[in-house]
Short mmCIF file of C-alpha atoms in Angstrom, two decimals:
data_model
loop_
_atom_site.label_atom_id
_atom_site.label_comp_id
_atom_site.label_asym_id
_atom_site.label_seq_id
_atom_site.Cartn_x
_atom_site.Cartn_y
_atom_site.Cartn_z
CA UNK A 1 84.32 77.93 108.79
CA UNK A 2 82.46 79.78 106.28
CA UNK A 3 83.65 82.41 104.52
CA UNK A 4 83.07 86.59 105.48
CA UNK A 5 84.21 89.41 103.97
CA UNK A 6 83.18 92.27 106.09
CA UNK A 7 82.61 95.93 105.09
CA UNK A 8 84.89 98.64 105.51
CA UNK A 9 82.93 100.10 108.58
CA UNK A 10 82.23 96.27 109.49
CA UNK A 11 86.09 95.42 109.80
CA UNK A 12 86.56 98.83 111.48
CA UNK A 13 83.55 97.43 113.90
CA UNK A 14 85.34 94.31 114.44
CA UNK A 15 88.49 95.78 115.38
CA UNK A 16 86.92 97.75 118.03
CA UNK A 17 85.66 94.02 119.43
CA UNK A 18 88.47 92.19 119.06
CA UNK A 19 90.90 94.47 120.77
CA UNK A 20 88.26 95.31 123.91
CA UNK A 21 86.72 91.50 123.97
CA UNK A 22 84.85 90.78 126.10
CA UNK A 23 83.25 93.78 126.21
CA UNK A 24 79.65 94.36 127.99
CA UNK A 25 77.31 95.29 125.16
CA UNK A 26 76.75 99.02 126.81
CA UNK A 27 80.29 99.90 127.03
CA UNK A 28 80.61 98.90 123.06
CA UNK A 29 77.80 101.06 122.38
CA UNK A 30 80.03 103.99 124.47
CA UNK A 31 82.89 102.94 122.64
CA UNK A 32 81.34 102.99 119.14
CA UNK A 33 79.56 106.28 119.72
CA UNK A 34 83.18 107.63 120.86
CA UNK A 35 85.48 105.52 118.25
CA UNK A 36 82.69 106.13 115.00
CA UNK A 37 80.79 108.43 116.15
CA UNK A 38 77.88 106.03 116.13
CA UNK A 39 74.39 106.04 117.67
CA UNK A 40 73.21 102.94 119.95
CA UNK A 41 70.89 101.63 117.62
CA UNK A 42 73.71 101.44 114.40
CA UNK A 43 75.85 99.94 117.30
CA UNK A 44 73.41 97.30 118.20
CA UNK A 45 72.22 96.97 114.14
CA UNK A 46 75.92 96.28 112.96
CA UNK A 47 76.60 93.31 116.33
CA UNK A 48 73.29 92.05 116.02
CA UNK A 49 74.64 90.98 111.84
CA UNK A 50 77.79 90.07 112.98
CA UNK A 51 76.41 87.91 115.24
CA UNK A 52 74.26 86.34 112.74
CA UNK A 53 77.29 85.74 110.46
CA UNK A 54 78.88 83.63 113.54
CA UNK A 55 81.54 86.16 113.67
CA UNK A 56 81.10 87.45 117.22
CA UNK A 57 78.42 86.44 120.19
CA UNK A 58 76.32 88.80 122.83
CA UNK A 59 75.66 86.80 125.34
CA UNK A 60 74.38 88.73 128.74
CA UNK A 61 75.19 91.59 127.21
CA UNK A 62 78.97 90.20 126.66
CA UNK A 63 80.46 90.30 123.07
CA UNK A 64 82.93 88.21 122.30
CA UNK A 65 84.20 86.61 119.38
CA UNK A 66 83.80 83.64 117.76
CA UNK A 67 86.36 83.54 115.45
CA UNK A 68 89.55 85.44 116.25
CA UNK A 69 91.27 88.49 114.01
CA UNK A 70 93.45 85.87 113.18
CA UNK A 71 91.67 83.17 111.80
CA UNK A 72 89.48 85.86 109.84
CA UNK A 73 92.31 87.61 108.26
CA UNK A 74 94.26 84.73 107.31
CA UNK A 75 90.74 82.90 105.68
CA UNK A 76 90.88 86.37 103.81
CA UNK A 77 94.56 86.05 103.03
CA UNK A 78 93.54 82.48 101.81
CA UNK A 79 90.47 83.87 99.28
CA UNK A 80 92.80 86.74 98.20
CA UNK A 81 95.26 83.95 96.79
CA UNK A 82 92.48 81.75 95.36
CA UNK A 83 90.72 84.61 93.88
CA UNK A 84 93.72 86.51 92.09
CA UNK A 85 96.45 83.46 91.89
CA UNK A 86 94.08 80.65 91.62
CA UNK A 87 95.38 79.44 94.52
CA UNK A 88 99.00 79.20 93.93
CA UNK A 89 101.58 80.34 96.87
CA UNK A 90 104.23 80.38 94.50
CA UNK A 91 102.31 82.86 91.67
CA UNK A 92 101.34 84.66 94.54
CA UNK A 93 105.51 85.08 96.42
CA UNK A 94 106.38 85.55 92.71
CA UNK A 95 104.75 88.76 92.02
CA UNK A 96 104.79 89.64 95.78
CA UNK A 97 108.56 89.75 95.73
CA UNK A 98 109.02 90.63 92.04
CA UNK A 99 111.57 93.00 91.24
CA UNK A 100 112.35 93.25 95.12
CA UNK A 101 115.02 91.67 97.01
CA UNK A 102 114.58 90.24 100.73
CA UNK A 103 116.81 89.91 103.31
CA UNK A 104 119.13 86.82 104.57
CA UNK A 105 116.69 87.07 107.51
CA UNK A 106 113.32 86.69 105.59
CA UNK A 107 114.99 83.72 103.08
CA UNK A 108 115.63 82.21 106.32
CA UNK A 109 111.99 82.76 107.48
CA UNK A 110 110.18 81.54 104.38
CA UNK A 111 112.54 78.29 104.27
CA UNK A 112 111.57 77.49 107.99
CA UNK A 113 107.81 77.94 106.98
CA UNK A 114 107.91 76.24 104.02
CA UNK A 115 109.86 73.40 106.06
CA UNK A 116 107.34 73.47 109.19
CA UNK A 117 104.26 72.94 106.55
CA UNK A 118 105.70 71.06 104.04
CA UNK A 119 103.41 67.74 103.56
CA UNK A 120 105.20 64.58 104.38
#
């Protein structure tokens, strides 16, 4: 998958897809104009380069996604860590967690990650 980082009003955008997919291309335009205050041509400008980035689809006048909120956000989660920890979890927990102190509960949960994708 390559790699997007949307704009502000993009991700905004996006959001408005992903929670209403699929979503006929005329009731996004509705929802845009309602939601951002958008006219139908920015609406149809903004899917129609979304589209083109692979991120979402309009097929007969249906948008859906092609890659889910998920999969976006944690590919940005991913660049945030190479970009600012060169790519190290634990530089990254370190100062995430520095000077604060978690819970039993969340110890618990980062063991059990760490355990489920630990390499063997």
């Amino acid at each position: 998958m390559k790699y997007y980082k949307l704009a502000e009003t993009e991700e905004k955008f996006a959001e408005l897809i992903w929670q209403n997919e699929p979503i006929g291309s005329g009731d996004l335009v509705k929802l845009s104009e309602k939601e951002m205050n958008w006219k139908k041509s920015t609406t149809y400008t903004v899917l129609k380069k979304l589209c083109d980035k692979g991120i979402f689809q309009n097929e007969n006048a249906v948008v859906s996604s092609q890659i889910s909120k998920d999969e976006y956000y944690a590919k940005q989660s991913i660049r945030f860590v190479e970009d600012t920890f060169g790519g190290s979890l634990p530089k990254f927990l370190t100062s995430f967690i520095s000077g604060k102190k978690i819970s039993n509960y969340q110890a618990e949960e980062l063991k059990r990650l760490i355990d489920e994708h630990k390499e063997v």
